[in-house]
Amino acid sequence: METPKGHAINSDYFWTPSGKRPLESSRGLDRRLPSECSVMFLVVCFLAVVLCWGVLGVYRQRQRLKKLSVHFGSPKPHWLLGNLLEFPANDIPGIFETMVDLHVRYGQDLFNWGLLNDHMIIVSSAANVEKVVMAKRTEKSQIYEFIEPWLGRGLLISKGEKWFHRRKIITPTFHFQILESFADVFNREATVLIEKLREHASSGQEFDIYEPISLYALDSICETSMGVEIDAQRNPDNQYVRDVKRMSELILLRIFHVLASFPRTFWYTMPNAWEQRKVIGRLHAFTDSVIHRRRQQLLAGEGNAQETPVDPDDPYGAGRQRQTFLDLLLNVTVDGKPLSDADIREEVDTFMFEGHDTTTSGIAFTFYQLAKHPDIQERLYQEIRDVLGADYRTVPLTYSTLQNFTYLDMVVKESLRLLPPVSFIGRRLVDDIEMNGVTIPAGTDFTIPIYVIHRNPAVYPDPERFDPERFSDDSNQRRGPYDYIPFSVGSRNCIGQRYALMEMKITIIQMLAHYRILPGERMPQVRLKTDLVLRPDQGIPIRLQNRPYGHHFIDTGPGGTTPVPEISGAKARSSSCLMPALEKTLVDDFAKSIHSKGGICGWDSAYVCEVCYRTVAFCQPCSPPTMSTVLFVLAVLVAFGCAQFYRKRRRLQRIAQYFDAVPPHWLLGNVMEYPANDIPGIFETMVDLHVRYGQDLFNWGLLNDHMIIVSSAANVEKVVMAKRTEKSQIYEFIEPWLGRDPERFDPERFSDDSNQRRGPYDYIPFSVGSRNCIGQRYALMEMKVAIVRMVSFYRILPGAAMHEIRLKTDLVLRPDKTIPIRIMARE
Ligand code: HEM
């Protein structure tokens, strides 16, 4: 059939705007055309009105937004695509770089146009950041919806009352006492990481450090939050591990999808969305099963933290079995009701998401910086050795130990400044606010680009430079509270901050204690991408080198250029500078090894251990001393003795001249004055000497032995009334009879008034020194309790065979047979 041309449109062609005739089959309908047409016409009119009304709405909103946008920096938007054309398609790192670059070109606070009137405001000036994060009521912005199917409305996304209650419940999980117990997990998992990396250190080949760190972080978060060991480091093909990683990728793909602004359309149409649904199904099933199993265990009373009575001094139960985040949620009640499995799941999943990707980036990016800055890395290594001492590889790291690492703290802070794992956060206004002289209406989405804020040259001069000194106490850089916010700020800040810092620091210490981190060849090509977490686009290529450990001696003698063999064998490692006995063996071995290598011994060789700073000197093996040497040494000793004798004699003579004295013999003093073997005669002589020489005598004995005998009242008073005196030597002759008597059981020896003098090595039932009895106080307590109880009930009397007791000893002294006693009840 021919199509008539050049006619005015008649009813036949009304429905064929392409100019084609209606189909033959619709001929029948043509007969009903007038009424049908009018309905259709009305529909079209209605649609046209709706369209016009829509267009008008869009236009009016566009005008309103334009008025807002002039108060912010912005590239000129396309009428339909907004600023989308600024961003390179299919180059995710490029998109991130453009986002940053827009701030360089258009200022701190930007108005960013999306499709049609879609928009968001990106603020990085401190004043505006404060207004947004400290606004009384905000919600999370649209981008968080992408993770909602996985995390539900857990702490990260929830709002209002629900968020407030959950935050209150969860906060105690991060009490430092609980964190202290998590330190075990980090130490253990870090040891696995170090082992896993050993092959890379041996080969010296370049590899991606991001991947192993991510498995390490996943193991740590699973164990601390759920109490589950998934062993991802040894078993990276584990389904749960694969699903968690795939979820991160799917979230990223979704954020940069062209349908990003139309989440529902995406959710029901895109193949990635279908895959995401399956992955989420498996992730939820895993968390559900863990929750179910743990709930059953708690109900059955196995490892039930609740069943253990709560110690008021230990309210968080750090001393009890380690309480995981999941336990805390299972034990909590809100309005008398426990949380449902779904409630708990969304919180546990939130922790899994927030708690492993973020710390992975934090740790891996710090290694990236250390590889690029060997001087900073060496200073940090030095700090590790200084703080932890010779056993720096094996000392368990605790929350408290970490407080001693000042430089590490500075390095971590600077790393989180330059490469913050959460590079931006989003908020949606619930109330209108004033900003840049204009009212921003409720419902507006804001982005706070932490990455950009941390590069403000007014706060951080030369912002791209990695310089931990910015965070030293002496730094004069002035930062306001909104200039450094790696963990966000305000009420929605990161609840896991202390956990994250502890995990990061333990991993960095362990890693540096074992390996030197070197940059890989591809290091300059590292590019960044970000979904909710900042990540390297293609991993972080590094190389590792083993660090020496054990005793490592360097020659510091006068001719000290000789290379000294390193002692770092198994023996050296198992030894410790704090254990002198082992150390001696080690040093002897070392000395022998030097002798056998042709002998660089001599008094001029001194060696300093690089690890413990101990100095060792070596000498030639000595030949036996000759006779003349012996005589010479004896002569020197005699001369020394004579000189001492002479000096003392001179001193005594100076004192003696103030008393009366019989002129003494040079060797025998006044001994010759007394008749031998005539005891009464001795006494008479003593009395007679006073008659002949005066009241106060200086009496010389053998050699320099002497005594002063005073009988003048003045001197007698001085002596007997002296504040502190002791009994003289003569009393020692009767001591075995009157006192001391070592076999006598006499508790008075230990009274405060006792004048028995004991040195530190005269009474050592528990030994003495560093290896003394560790259970001393325990033992004393046990003994005293038993004795007090026994004596208060019974009088203890000797048995008939008591005097026959004999002793025997192995490591413990015991009676040979028994200790026979009798007891009598006390009234
Ligand atoms: C270096 C590591 C980490 C960084 C840089 C970091 C950073 C942040 C930031 C910036 C926020 C605010 C997010 C927002 O406002 O949308 C946040 C929130 C949060 N973080 Fe972290 N985080 C880290 C590690 C962790 C860890 C290890 C956990 C858990 C074990 C955790 C749990 C959370 C939770 C639950 C929230 C939501 C808090 C709320 O809204 O009340 N984070 N984190």
CSV table of N, CA, C and O in Angstrom, one decimal, residues 155-156 167 170-175 179 182 186 221 224 325 350-351 354-356 358-359 399 416 486-488 491-504:
chain,number,residue,atom,x,y,z
A,155,LEU,N,26.4,-0.4,63.1
A,155,LEU,CA,26.9,0.8,63.7
A,155,LEU,C,27.3,1.9,62.7
A,155,LEU,O,27.0,3.1,62.8
A,156,LEU,N,27.9,1.4,61.6
A,156,LEU,CA,28.5,2.4,60.7
A,156,LEU,C,27.4,3.1,60.0
A,156,LEU,O,27.5,4.3,59.7
A,167,ARG,N,26.0,2.1,70.0
A,167,ARG,CA,27.4,2.7,70.3
A,167,ARG,C,27.7,2.5,71.8
A,167,ARG,O,28.8,2.2,72.2
A,170,ILE,N,28.5,-1.1,72.5
A,170,ILE,CA,29.7,-1.6,71.9
A,170,ILE,C,31.0,-0.9,72.4
A,170,ILE,O,32.0,-1.6,72.5
A,171,THR,N,30.8,0.3,72.9
A,171,THR,CA,32.0,1.0,73.4
A,171,THR,C,32.9,0.2,74.3
A,171,THR,O,34.1,0.2,74.2
A,172,PRO,N,32.4,-0.5,75.3
A,172,PRO,CA,33.3,-1.2,76.3
A,172,PRO,C,34.2,-2.2,75.6
A,172,PRO,O,35.2,-2.6,76.2
A,173,THR,N,33.8,-2.7,74.4
A,173,THR,CA,34.7,-3.7,73.7
A,173,THR,C,36.0,-3.1,73.5
A,173,THR,O,37.0,-3.9,73.3
A,174,PHE,N,36.1,-1.8,73.4
A,174,PHE,CA,37.4,-1.2,73.1
A,174,PHE,C,38.1,-0.7,74.3
A,174,PHE,O,39.0,0.2,74.2
A,175,HIS,N,37.7,-1.1,75.5
A,175,HIS,CA,38.4,-0.7,76.7
A,175,HIS,C,39.8,-1.3,76.6
A,175,HIS,O,40.0,-2.4,76.1
A,179,LEU,N,41.6,-4.7,75.0
A,179,LEU,CA,42.6,-4.6,73.9
A,179,LEU,C,43.8,-5.3,74.4
A,179,LEU,O,44.5,-6.0,73.5
A,182,PHE,N,43.6,-8.7,73.4
A,182,PHE,CA,43.7,-8.9,71.9
A,182,PHE,C,45.2,-8.9,71.5
A,182,PHE,O,45.5,-9.4,70.4
A,186,PHE,N,47.2,-10.5,68.0
A,186,PHE,CA,48.1,-9.8,67.1
A,186,PHE,C,49.5,-10.4,67.1
A,186,PHE,O,50.1,-10.5,66.0
A,221,ILE,N,40.9,-10.0,62.9
A,221,ILE,CA,39.6,-9.5,63.2
A,221,ILE,C,38.6,-10.6,63.4
A,221,ILE,O,37.7,-10.5,64.3
A,224,THR,N,39.3,-11.8,67.0
A,224,THR,CA,39.0,-10.9,68.1
A,224,THR,C,37.5,-10.5,68.1
A,224,THR,O,36.9,-10.3,69.2
A,325,PHE,N,34.0,-9.6,70.8
A,325,PHE,CA,33.0,-8.6,70.5
A,325,PHE,C,31.6,-9.3,70.4
A,325,PHE,O,30.6,-8.9,70.9
A,350,THR,N,29.7,-5.5,60.3
A,350,THR,CA,30.2,-4.2,60.2
A,350,THR,C,31.7,-4.2,60.7
A,350,THR,O,32.6,-3.6,60.1
A,351,PHE,N,31.9,-5.0,61.8
A,351,PHE,CA,33.3,-5.1,62.3
A,351,PHE,C,34.2,-5.8,61.3
A,351,PHE,O,35.3,-5.4,61.1
A,354,GLU,N,34.7,-3.0,58.6
A,354,GLU,CA,35.5,-1.8,59.0
A,354,GLU,C,36.9,-2.2,59.6
A,354,GLU,O,37.8,-1.5,59.6
A,355,GLY,N,36.9,-3.4,60.2
A,355,GLY,CA,38.1,-3.8,61.0
A,355,GLY,C,39.2,-4.5,60.2
A,355,GLY,O,40.2,-4.8,60.8
A,356,HIS,N,39.0,-4.8,58.9
A,356,HIS,CA,40.1,-5.5,58.3
A,356,HIS,C,40.7,-4.8,57.1
A,356,HIS,O,41.9,-4.7,56.9
A,358,THR,N,40.5,-1.5,56.5
A,358,THR,CA,41.1,-0.3,56.9
A,358,THR,C,42.5,-0.5,57.5
A,358,THR,O,43.5,0.2,57.1
A,359,THR,N,42.6,-1.5,58.4
A,359,THR,CA,44.0,-1.7,59.0
A,359,THR,C,44.9,-2.3,58.0
A,359,THR,O,46.1,-2.0,58.0
A,399,TYR,N,49.7,-3.7,75.1
A,399,TYR,CA,49.2,-2.4,74.9
A,399,TYR,C,50.1,-1.4,75.7
A,399,TYR,O,50.4,-0.3,75.1
A,416,LEU,N,49.2,7.8,58.3
A,416,LEU,CA,47.8,8.0,58.3
A,416,LEU,C,47.4,9.4,57.7
A,416,LEU,O,46.3,9.6,57.3
A,486,PRO,N,42.2,11.2,60.6
A,486,PRO,CA,42.2,9.9,59.9
A,486,PRO,C,41.0,9.0,60.5
A,486,PRO,O,40.6,8.1,59.8
A,487,PHE,N,40.7,9.2,61.7
A,487,PHE,CA,39.6,8.4,62.3
A,487,PHE,C,38.3,9.2,62.4
A,487,PHE,O,37.5,8.9,63.3
A,488,SER,N,38.2,10.2,61.6
A,488,SER,CA,37.0,11.1,61.7
A,488,SER,C,37.0,11.8,63.0
A,488,SER,O,37.9,11.7,63.8
A,491,SER,N,30.9,12.7,67.2
A,491,SER,CA,30.3,11.5,67.8
A,491,SER,C,30.3,10.3,66.9
A,491,SER,O,30.3,9.2,67.4
A,492,ARG,N,30.5,10.5,65.6
A,492,ARG,CA,30.5,9.3,64.7
A,492,ARG,C,32.0,8.9,64.3
A,492,ARG,O,32.2,8.4,63.3
A,493,ASN,N,32.9,9.3,65.2
A,493,ASN,CA,34.3,8.9,64.9
A,493,ASN,C,34.5,7.4,65.0
A,493,ASN,O,33.6,6.7,65.4
A,494,CYS,N,35.7,7.0,64.7
A,494,CYS,CA,36.0,5.5,64.6
A,494,CYS,C,36.0,4.9,66.0
A,494,CYS,O,36.8,5.3,66.8
A,495,ILE,N,35.2,4.0,66.2
A,495,ILE,CA,35.1,3.3,67.5
A,495,ILE,C,36.3,2.4,67.7
A,495,ILE,O,36.7,2.1,68.8
A,496,GLY,N,36.9,2.0,66.6
A,496,GLY,CA,38.0,1.0,66.6
A,496,GLY,C,39.4,1.6,66.6
A,496,GLY,O,40.4,0.8,66.3
A,497,GLN,N,39.5,2.9,66.8
A,497,GLN,CA,40.7,3.6,66.7
A,497,GLN,C,41.9,3.0,67.5
A,497,GLN,O,43.0,2.7,66.9
A,498,ARG,N,41.7,2.7,68.7
A,498,ARG,CA,42.8,2.1,69.6
A,498,ARG,C,43.1,0.7,69.1
A,498,ARG,O,44.3,0.3,69.1
A,499,TYR,N,42.1,0.0,68.7
A,499,TYR,CA,42.3,-1.4,68.2
A,499,TYR,C,43.2,-1.3,67.0
A,499,TYR,O,44.2,-2.0,66.9
A,500,ALA,N,42.9,-0.4,66.1
A,500,ALA,CA,43.6,-0.3,64.8
A,500,ALA,C,45.0,0.1,65.1
A,500,ALA,O,46.0,-0.4,64.5
A,501,LEU,N,45.2,1.1,66.0
A,501,LEU,CA,46.6,1.6,66.2
A,501,LEU,C,47.4,0.5,66.8
A,501,LEU,O,48.6,0.3,66.5
A,502,MET,N,46.8,-0.3,67.7
A,502,MET,CA,47.6,-1.3,68.4
A,502,MET,C,48.0,-2.4,67.4
A,502,MET,O,49.1,-2.8,67.3
A,503,GLU,N,47.0,-2.8,66.5
A,503,GLU,CA,47.3,-3.8,65.5
A,503,GLU,C,48.4,-3.3,64.6
A,503,GLU,O,49.4,-4.0,64.2
A,504,MET,N,48.3,-2.1,64.1
A,504,MET,CA,49.3,-1.5,63.2
A,504,MET,C,50.7,-1.5,63.8
A,504,MET,O,51.6,-2.0,63.2
